Phi, psi and omega in degrees: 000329181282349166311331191271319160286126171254349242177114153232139193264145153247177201242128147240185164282335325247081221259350156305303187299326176278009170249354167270331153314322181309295170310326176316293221283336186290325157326303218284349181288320194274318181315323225254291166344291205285305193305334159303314184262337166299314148322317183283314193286288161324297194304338195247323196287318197266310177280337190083032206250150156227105168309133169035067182171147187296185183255354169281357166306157157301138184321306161288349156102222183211205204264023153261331166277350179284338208254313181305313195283314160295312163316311176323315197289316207287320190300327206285343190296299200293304173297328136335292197298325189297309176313312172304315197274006157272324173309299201252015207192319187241127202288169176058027173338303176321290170318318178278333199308300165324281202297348158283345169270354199265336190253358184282332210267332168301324210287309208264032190235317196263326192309282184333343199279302181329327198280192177247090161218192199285151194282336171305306205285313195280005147212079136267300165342265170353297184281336200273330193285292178327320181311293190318310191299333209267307172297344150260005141308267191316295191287351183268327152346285205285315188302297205282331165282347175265010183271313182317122154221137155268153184209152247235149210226086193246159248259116177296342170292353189060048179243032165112179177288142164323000000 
């Protein structure tokens, strides 16, 4: 019977590495930022729409867009964490990883949709929060697969691989 298996690989972590993704992803944190605020920054400056902000705000905006940006960054963090602790606990971790982010980036797509505001700002909102999501989907994406390693599991009795 031990004969049927010659080999069993398990999934590991590579957890310097998915937290240098991580550091990566804190880029990707400042990416999410700048993707916040460049966002905020066409809508308000260029289209004229008001993003987070009354509409006599400055194109840059007050302490919302800073406030806009560091979440998106706490958010790209968080996702990090999520992604790891799927990475190490769950099979096809990528895959679930995705539809979660694919429904957390809806959620924060349809809410701005929800409020009772002028219909320009709430999807200048929208589109802006959709931007965020696609970036720290997609670079955390990328982040898991080089994080990923299996490696071969051998039998502590010193009879060969599992």
């Amino acid at each position: 019977m031990e004969d049927d298996f010659e080999a069993e690989e398990r999934r590991t972590v590579n957890a310097g590495r998915m937290w240098a993704g991580g550091a990566a992803t804190a880029v990707t944190a400042v990416t999410a930022a700048l993707t916040a605020v460049v966002g905020i920054l066409i809508a308000r400056g260029l289209v004229k729409v008001a993003v987070l902000a009354p509409s006599h705000e400055s194109a840059w905006g007050g302490a919302n867009t800073v406030t806009y940006a560091l979440a998106s960054a706490v958010v790209s963090l968080g996702a990090t964490a999520l992604l790891h602790l799927l990475l190490l606990t769950t099979p096809r971790a990528k895959a679930f990883f995705g539809w979660i982010m694919v429904l957390l980036t809806a959620i924060s797509v349809v809410i701005p949709l929800s409020l009772t505001a002028e219909l320009d700002a709430r999807l200048a909102t929208a589109i802006i929060n959709l931007a965020i999501g696609l970036v720290v989907t997609i670079t955390l994406s990328g982040v898991a697969g080089a994080a990923l390693r299996t490696r071969e599991v051998t039998d502590p009795r010193g009879q060969g691989a599992l």
